[in-house]
Coordinates of C-alpha atoms in Angstrom, one line a residue:
M1 CA 0.0 0.0 0.0
K2 CA 1.2 3.5 -0.7
I3 CA 0.5 6.5 1.6
R4 CA 0.9 10.0 0.3
I5 CA 1.8 12.5 3.1
A6 CA 0.9 16.1 2.7
T7 CA 3.3 18.5 4.4
R8 CA 4.6 22.0 4.4
G9 CA 7.9 22.5 2.7
S10 CA 9.9 23.9 5.7
E11 CA 12.8 21.9 6.9
L12 CA 11.1 21.2 10.2
A13 CA 7.8 20.2 8.6
L14 CA 9.7 17.9 6.2
A15 CA 11.7 16.4 9.1
Q16 CA 8.4 15.7 11.0
S17 CA 6.8 14.1 7.9
R18 CA 9.9 12.1 7.1
W19 CA 9.7 10.6 10.6
V20 CA 6.1 9.7 10.0
A21 CA 7.1 8.2 6.7
S22 CA 9.8 6.1 8.3
E23 CA 7.4 4.8 10.9
L24 CA 4.9 3.8 8.2
E25 CA 7.6 2.1 6.2
K26 CA 8.4 -0.1 9.2
Q27 CA 5.0 -1.5 8.6
G28 CA 5.8 -2.3 5.0
V29 CA 4.0 0.8 3.6
T30 CA 5.4 2.8 0.6
T31 CA 5.3 6.6 1.2
E32 CA 5.5 9.8 -0.8
L33 CA 5.7 13.3 0.4
V34 CA 3.4 15.9 -1.2
I35 CA 4.8 19.4 -0.4
I36 CA 2.2 22.2 0.0
R37 CA 3.0 25.9 0.4
T38 CA 0.7 27.5 3.0
Q39 CA -0.4 31.1 3.7
G40 CA 1.8 31.2 6.8
D41 CA 4.8 30.4 4.7
I42 CA 4.0 33.1 2.1
Q43 CA 3.3 36.0 4.5
L44 CA 6.6 36.5 6.2
D45 CA 6.5 40.3 6.5
K46 CA 4.1 40.4 9.4
P47 CA 4.0 38.9 13.0
L48 CA 2.0 35.8 13.3
H49 CA -0.6 37.4 15.6
E50 CA -1.4 39.9 12.9
I51 CA -2.1 37.5 10.1
G52 CA -4.1 34.7 11.8
G53 CA -4.3 32.1 14.4
K54 CA -4.8 28.3 14.2
G55 CA -5.2 27.0 10.7
L56 CA -2.7 29.5 9.2
F57 CA -0.2 26.6 8.5
T58 CA -2.7 23.8 8.2
K59 CA -5.7 24.6 5.9
E60 CA -3.9 24.2 2.5
V61 CA -2.2 21.0 3.7
D62 CA -5.5 19.5 4.8
R63 CA -7.1 20.6 1.6
A64 CA -4.7 18.4 -0.3
V65 CA -6.1 15.4 1.7
L66 CA -9.7 16.4 1.1
Q67 CA -9.0 16.7 -2.6
R68 CA -7.3 13.3 -2.7
Q69 CA -3.9 14.7 -3.7
A70 CA -2.7 13.0 -0.5
D71 CA -3.9 10.5 2.1
V72 CA -2.7 12.0 5.4
S73 CA -1.6 15.5 6.5
V74 CA 1.1 16.0 9.1
H75 CA 1.1 19.1 11.3
S76 CA 2.7 20.5 14.4
F77 CA -0.3 19.9 16.8
K78 CA 0.0 23.4 18.3
D79 CA -0.9 24.9 14.9
M80 CA -4.0 22.8 14.4
P81 CA -7.6 24.1 15.1
V82 CA -9.3 22.0 17.8
E83 CA -12.2 21.0 15.5
D84 CA -11.4 18.9 12.4
E85 CA -12.1 20.1 8.9
P86 CA -15.4 18.7 7.6
G87 CA -14.6 15.3 5.9
L88 CA -11.4 14.9 7.9
V89 CA -10.6 13.2 11.3
L90 CA -7.6 13.2 13.6
G91 CA -6.0 9.9 12.8
A92 CA -3.2 9.9 15.4
I93 CA -1.0 11.9 17.7
P94 CA 2.3 10.0 17.8
R95 CA 4.7 10.0 20.7
R96 CA 5.6 13.6 21.7
A97 CA 8.9 15.3 21.6
S98 CA 9.9 17.9 24.2
S99 CA 7.3 20.6 24.9
R100 CA 9.9 23.0 26.4
D101 CA 10.9 26.5 25.1
V102 CA 14.6 27.3 25.1
L103 CA 16.9 30.3 24.6
V104 CA 19.6 29.6 22.1
R105 CA 22.6 31.6 23.2
N106 CA 24.9 33.8 21.0
E107 CA 27.8 34.8 23.2
N108 CA 28.9 38.5 23.0
G109 CA 25.5 39.5 21.5
N110 CA 24.0 42.9 21.6
G111 CA 21.4 42.4 24.3
V112 CA 18.6 41.7 21.9
I113 CA 16.8 38.3 21.5
G114 CA 14.7 37.2 18.6
C115 CA 11.2 36.1 19.6
G116 CA 8.1 36.0 17.3
S117 CA 5.6 34.7 19.8
L118 CA 3.4 36.9 22.1
R119 CA 3.2 34.0 24.6
R120 CA 7.0 33.6 24.8
R121 CA 7.7 37.3 24.9
A122 CA 5.2 38.0 27.7
Q123 CA 6.7 35.3 29.8
V124 CA 10.3 36.0 29.1
V125 CA 9.7 39.6 30.2
R126 CA 8.5 38.2 33.6
L127 CA 11.8 36.3 34.0
N128 CA 13.6 39.7 34.2
L129 CA 16.5 38.6 32.0
G130 CA 17.1 42.1 30.8
Y131 CA 16.8 41.6 27.1
A132 CA 15.2 43.7 24.4
F133 CA 13.2 41.9 21.7
S134 CA 13.2 41.7 18.0
E135 CA 10.4 40.3 15.9
V136 CA 11.5 37.2 13.9
R137 CA 9.7 35.0 11.3
G138 CA 10.7 32.2 9.0
N139 CA 11.9 28.6 9.4
I140 CA 14.2 27.6 12.2
H141 CA 17.4 27.8 10.1
T142 CA 16.4 31.3 8.9
R143 CA 15.8 32.5 12.4
L144 CA 19.1 31.0 13.7
A145 CA 20.9 32.7 10.8
Q146 CA 19.2 36.0 11.7
M147 CA 20.4 35.7 15.2
L148 CA 24.0 35.4 14.1
D149 CA 23.8 38.0 11.3
K150 CA 22.2 40.6 13.4
G151 CA 24.3 39.9 16.5
W152 CA 21.4 39.1 18.8
S153 CA 22.2 37.6 22.1
G154 CA 19.8 34.8 21.6
L155 CA 16.7 33.3 20.0
V156 CA 13.7 31.7 21.7
V157 CA 12.6 28.5 20.0
A158 CA 10.9 25.2 20.8
E159 CA 13.4 22.6 21.9
A160 CA 11.5 20.0 19.8
A161 CA 12.5 21.9 16.7
L162 CA 16.2 21.7 17.5
L163 CA 15.9 18.0 18.4
R164 CA 13.9 17.0 15.3
L165 CA 16.4 18.9 13.0
G166 CA 19.4 17.5 14.7
L167 CA 20.6 20.9 15.8
A168 CA 20.6 20.4 19.6
D169 CA 24.3 19.7 19.7
S170 CA 25.2 22.5 17.4
Y171 CA 24.1 25.4 19.6
T172 CA 24.3 26.3 23.3
Y173 CA 20.9 26.8 24.8
E174 CA 19.1 26.9 28.2
V175 CA 15.6 25.8 29.0
L176 CA 13.3 28.7 29.9
D177 CA 10.9 28.4 32.8
I178 CA 7.9 29.4 30.8
L179 CA 4.6 27.6 29.9
P180 CA 4.6 26.1 26.4
A181 CA 2.0 26.4 23.8
A182 CA -0.9 24.0 24.0
G183 CA 0.2 20.8 22.2
Q184 CA 3.8 21.9 21.7
G185 CA 6.1 19.1 20.7
A186 CA 3.3 16.9 19.5
L187 CA 2.3 16.0 15.9
G188 CA -1.2 15.7 14.6
L189 CA -2.1 13.5 11.6
R190 CA -5.3 14.0 9.8
I191 CA -7.0 11.6 7.4
R192 CA -10.2 11.4 5.4
E193 CA -13.2 10.3 7.3
G194 CA -14.4 6.7 6.7
E195 CA -11.3 5.3 5.1
T196 CA -10.7 2.3 7.4
D197 CA -7.5 0.9 5.8
I198 CA -5.7 4.2 6.1
A199 CA -7.2 4.8 9.6
E200 CA -5.8 1.5 10.8
L201 CA -2.3 2.2 9.5
I202 CA -2.1 5.8 10.8
G203 CA -3.8 4.8 14.1
G204 CA -0.9 2.5 14.7
L205 CA 1.3 5.5 15.3
N206 CA -0.9 6.9 18.0
S207 CA 0.4 7.4 21.6
A208 CA -2.6 7.2 23.9
A209 CA -1.0 9.1 26.7
D210 CA 0.4 11.9 24.5
A211 CA -2.8 12.2 22.6
T212 CA -4.8 12.6 25.8
A213 CA -2.5 15.3 27.1
A214 CA -2.2 17.2 23.8
Y215 CA -6.0 17.1 23.2
A216 CA -6.7 18.3 26.7
E217 CA -4.3 21.2 26.3
S218 CA -6.0 22.2 23.1
R219 CA -9.3 22.2 25.0
F220 CA -7.7 24.5 27.5
L221 CA -6.8 27.0 24.8
Q222 CA -10.3 26.7 23.2
A223 CA -11.9 27.4 26.5
L224 CA -9.9 30.6 26.8
G225 CA -11.4 31.6 23.4
G226 CA -8.1 31.9 21.6
G227 CA -5.8 30.5 18.9
C228 CA -2.1 29.8 18.9
S229 CA -1.2 33.5 19.0
L230 CA -2.8 34.0 22.4
P231 CA -0.4 34.8 25.2
A232 CA -1.4 31.7 27.1
G233 CA 0.5 28.5 27.9
I234 CA -0.1 25.2 29.5
R235 CA 2.1 22.3 30.7
S236 CA 0.8 18.8 31.5
E237 CA 2.4 15.8 33.3
I238 CA 1.1 12.3 33.5
S239 CA 1.9 10.1 36.5
G240 CA 0.2 6.7 36.6
G241 CA -3.5 7.2 36.2
D242 CA -3.4 11.0 37.0
I243 CA -2.6 14.1 35.0
S244 CA -1.6 17.5 36.3
F245 CA -1.8 20.8 34.5
I246 CA -0.3 24.3 35.1
G247 CA -1.7 27.0 32.8
G248 CA -1.6 30.7 32.6
V249 CA -2.7 33.8 30.7
F250 CA -0.4 36.9 30.4
S251 CA -0.6 40.5 29.3
V252 CA 1.5 41.2 26.2
S253 CA 3.7 43.5 28.3
G254 CA 4.3 40.7 30.8
V255 CA 3.2 42.9 33.7
D256 CA 0.1 41.0 34.5
G257 CA -0.5 37.2 34.6
V258 CA -2.8 34.6 36.1
V259 CA -1.3 31.1 36.6
K260 CA -3.2 28.2 38.2
K261 CA -2.9 24.4 38.6
K262 CA -5.3 21.5 38.3
S263 CA -4.9 17.8 38.6
G264 CA -7.0 14.6 38.7
S265 CA -7.8 11.4 36.9
I266 CA -6.4 11.1 33.3
A267 CA -9.8 9.9 32.3
L268 CA -11.1 13.4 33.0
A269 CA -8.2 15.2 31.3
A270 CA -10.2 17.3 28.8
R271 CA -12.7 18.4 31.5
L272 CA -9.9 19.3 34.0
A273 CA -8.2 21.4 31.3
Q274 CA -11.4 23.3 30.5
E275 CA -12.0 23.8 34.2
L276 CA -8.5 25.2 34.6
A277 CA -9.2 27.7 31.8
N278 CA -12.4 28.8 33.5
E279 CA -10.7 29.3 36.8
I280 CA -8.0 31.4 35.1
L281 CA -10.6 33.5 33.3
S282 CA -12.6 34.1 36.5
G283 CA -9.4 34.8 38.5
G284 CA -8.4 37.8 36.3
G285 CA -7.5 36.2 33.0
A286 CA -10.7 37.5 31.3
Q287 CA -9.7 41.1 32.1
I288 CA -6.2 40.5 30.7
L289 CA -7.6 39.1 27.5
D290 CA -10.2 41.8 27.2
K291 CA -7.5 44.4 27.2
M292 CA -5.9 42.8 24.2
V293 CA -8.9 43.5 22.0
Q294 CA -9.6 47.0 23.1

């Protein structure tokens, strides 16, 4: 059987899709990558929060599956809308990579760090590291090159990106004590609804625990009423039959923030995450988010 995999053309997206292809090939499946250029890849002259939220990097890739140009789409789960596109279903969330954010260091830099995420920027400000910020877009290699070319002191990125691209040993970096994006480090694989043969193959890549955590985190973000550009983060941890969450909402300036924790049975993960979001909203988070749209 041959499975065509729809993917963005960035080096990270290709690395993720090639990993999926290699896992399928272990099952004796022939694979082919179908590269799709998305709106998020085209509009590089504006910050992400100005041009759209979830779906910015996924809609065109999913459309290729709907139009039968491909059989499965591979996404960074944090970029995916919570609800599936009509005609598509979530086929698997494979084992998750690191969800942590890190600061890649450039020694003897100019006191500026590259950071294109409101969530990251708001929380890094709260760490009082003393850096100024510069907006940055593009794939991970482009951003790392900008850091060096412009003499920045560092660049804030997802550790999963460095690991998946084999760059973790090429740069010095430190883990930041900030809350990651919902679903960060996880992949989401979408397939056409009702195609049982493909569903069985793709479903074999699913990690039940990672899928439960990532899905619950996405429900947290949905309950806050925002997309991936919202300055909100959540971290989950599974221990035995229990799951614990720590989530937060932050003002863009980093001055204000509401952080709360929630834990309970993993069977109730999605409900717990939604309850956590509601507690954050009622505890001052709603006021922070309201100021963003005024």
